[in-house]
Amino acid sequence: MSTCPVLALPDFTQPFVLECDASGTGIGAVLMQNRHPIAFESRKLREPERLYCIYDKEMLPIMHALAKFRQYLVGGRFVVRTDHNSFRYFLEQKDLNER
């Protein structure tokens, strides 16, 4: 038996946590505060996106979520969490492609 999550109201004095993930067919993100969900977002990968390398595919939900939850995040503090170690690849690169 499972229960539906209850969305919490945002507190703009507290930092947000953005948890993002990608799979072979879709991307998803949860905006949270104090371990309570504020909002959810997901979508299917477009056909060209399915061909992305793993680095780009793992960055995609982060970029999508930042755009989707912009009104919550601009001007405040937030943390992005991802479960994929290849994300470190982006932190070590001097030059990144336009994607």
Short mmCIF file of C-alpha atoms in Angstrom, two decimals:
data_model
loop_
_atom_site.label_atom_id
_atom_site.label_comp_id
_atom_site.label_asym_id
_atom_site.label_seq_id
_atom_site.Cartn_x
_atom_site.Cartn_y
_atom_site.Cartn_z
CA MET A 1 0.00 0.00 0.00
CA SER A 2 1.32 3.44 -0.84
CA THR A 3 0.12 6.95 -0.21
CA CYS A 4 0.16 9.97 -2.46
CA PRO A 5 2.72 12.59 -1.49
CA VAL A 6 1.40 15.83 -0.08
CA LEU A 7 3.07 18.89 -1.56
CA ALA A 8 4.45 21.40 0.92
CA LEU A 9 4.27 25.15 0.49
CA PRO A 10 7.63 26.77 -0.29
CA ASP A 11 9.44 28.82 2.35
CA PHE A 12 11.57 31.32 0.46
CA THR A 13 13.74 31.95 3.53
CA GLN A 14 15.01 28.35 3.40
CA PRO A 15 17.20 26.69 0.73
CA PHE A 16 15.67 24.36 -1.85
CA VAL A 17 16.95 20.95 -2.92
CA LEU A 18 16.56 19.93 -6.55
CA GLU A 19 16.86 16.16 -7.09
CA CYS A 20 17.27 15.15 -10.74
CA ASP A 21 17.66 11.91 -12.65
CA ALA A 22 17.61 10.54 -16.19
CA SER A 23 16.82 7.13 -17.60
CA GLY A 24 16.96 5.70 -21.09
CA THR A 25 13.46 6.97 -21.83
CA GLY A 26 12.80 10.01 -19.63
CA ILE A 27 13.94 12.64 -17.16
CA GLY A 28 12.55 13.72 -13.84
CA ALA A 29 13.08 16.13 -10.98
CA VAL A 30 11.70 16.89 -7.55
CA LEU A 31 11.93 20.29 -5.90
CA MET A 32 12.14 19.81 -2.14
CA GLN A 33 12.55 21.66 1.13
CA ASN A 34 13.24 20.03 4.47
CA ARG A 35 12.77 16.61 2.81
CA HIS A 36 9.22 17.52 1.70
CA PRO A 37 8.27 17.77 -2.00
CA ILE A 38 7.27 21.17 -3.32
CA ALA A 39 6.84 20.22 -7.00
CA PHE A 40 7.47 17.35 -9.42
CA GLU A 41 8.47 17.45 -13.08
CA SER A 42 9.06 14.71 -15.66
CA ARG A 43 8.94 14.15 -19.38
CA LYS A 44 9.89 11.62 -22.03
CA LEU A 45 13.17 12.00 -23.86
CA ARG A 46 12.84 13.23 -27.42
CA GLU A 47 14.25 10.92 -30.07
CA PRO A 48 17.50 12.91 -30.59
CA GLU A 49 18.00 13.15 -26.81
CA ARG A 50 17.98 9.37 -26.53
CA LEU A 51 21.21 9.37 -28.55
CA TYR A 52 23.04 11.73 -26.15
CA CYS A 53 26.13 10.42 -24.39
CA ILE A 54 25.62 9.65 -20.70
CA TYR A 55 27.21 12.95 -19.62
CA ASP A 56 24.77 15.03 -21.65
CA LYS A 57 21.83 12.79 -20.76
CA GLU A 58 22.48 13.28 -17.03
CA MET A 59 22.80 17.06 -17.45
CA LEU A 60 19.50 17.28 -19.32
CA PRO A 61 17.15 16.87 -16.30
CA ILE A 62 19.17 19.43 -14.35
CA MET A 63 18.88 22.05 -17.09
CA HIS A 64 15.20 21.22 -17.62
CA ALA A 65 14.44 21.46 -13.89
CA LEU A 66 16.34 24.73 -13.48
CA ALA A 67 14.22 26.26 -16.24
CA LYS A 68 10.97 24.74 -14.96
CA PHE A 69 11.48 25.75 -11.31
CA ARG A 70 13.19 29.06 -12.06
CA GLN A 71 10.57 31.10 -10.17
CA TYR A 72 11.42 29.21 -6.98
CA LEU A 73 15.20 29.25 -7.37
CA VAL A 74 16.16 32.71 -8.65
CA GLY A 75 17.61 34.87 -5.91
CA GLY A 76 17.77 32.10 -3.34
CA ARG A 77 20.00 29.27 -2.25
CA PHE A 78 19.58 25.76 -3.60
CA VAL A 79 21.41 22.46 -3.92
CA VAL A 80 21.27 20.15 -6.94
CA ARG A 81 21.47 16.42 -6.23
CA THR A 82 22.06 13.75 -8.82
CA ASP A 83 22.92 10.09 -8.43
CA HIS A 84 25.31 9.87 -11.33
CA ASN A 85 29.08 10.12 -10.83
CA SER A 86 29.64 11.09 -14.44
CA PHE A 87 28.34 14.55 -13.52
CA ARG A 88 31.83 15.18 -12.15
CA TYR A 89 32.95 15.11 -15.78
CA PHE A 90 31.35 18.54 -16.29
CA LEU A 91 33.05 19.98 -13.25
CA GLU A 92 36.46 18.93 -14.57
CA GLN A 93 36.05 20.28 -18.13
CA LYS A 94 37.53 23.58 -19.24
CA ASP A 95 35.48 23.71 -22.45
CA LEU A 96 31.99 22.28 -22.83
CA ASN A 97 29.95 21.83 -25.99
CA GLU A 98 26.94 24.07 -26.63
CA ARG A 99 24.47 21.40 -25.63
#
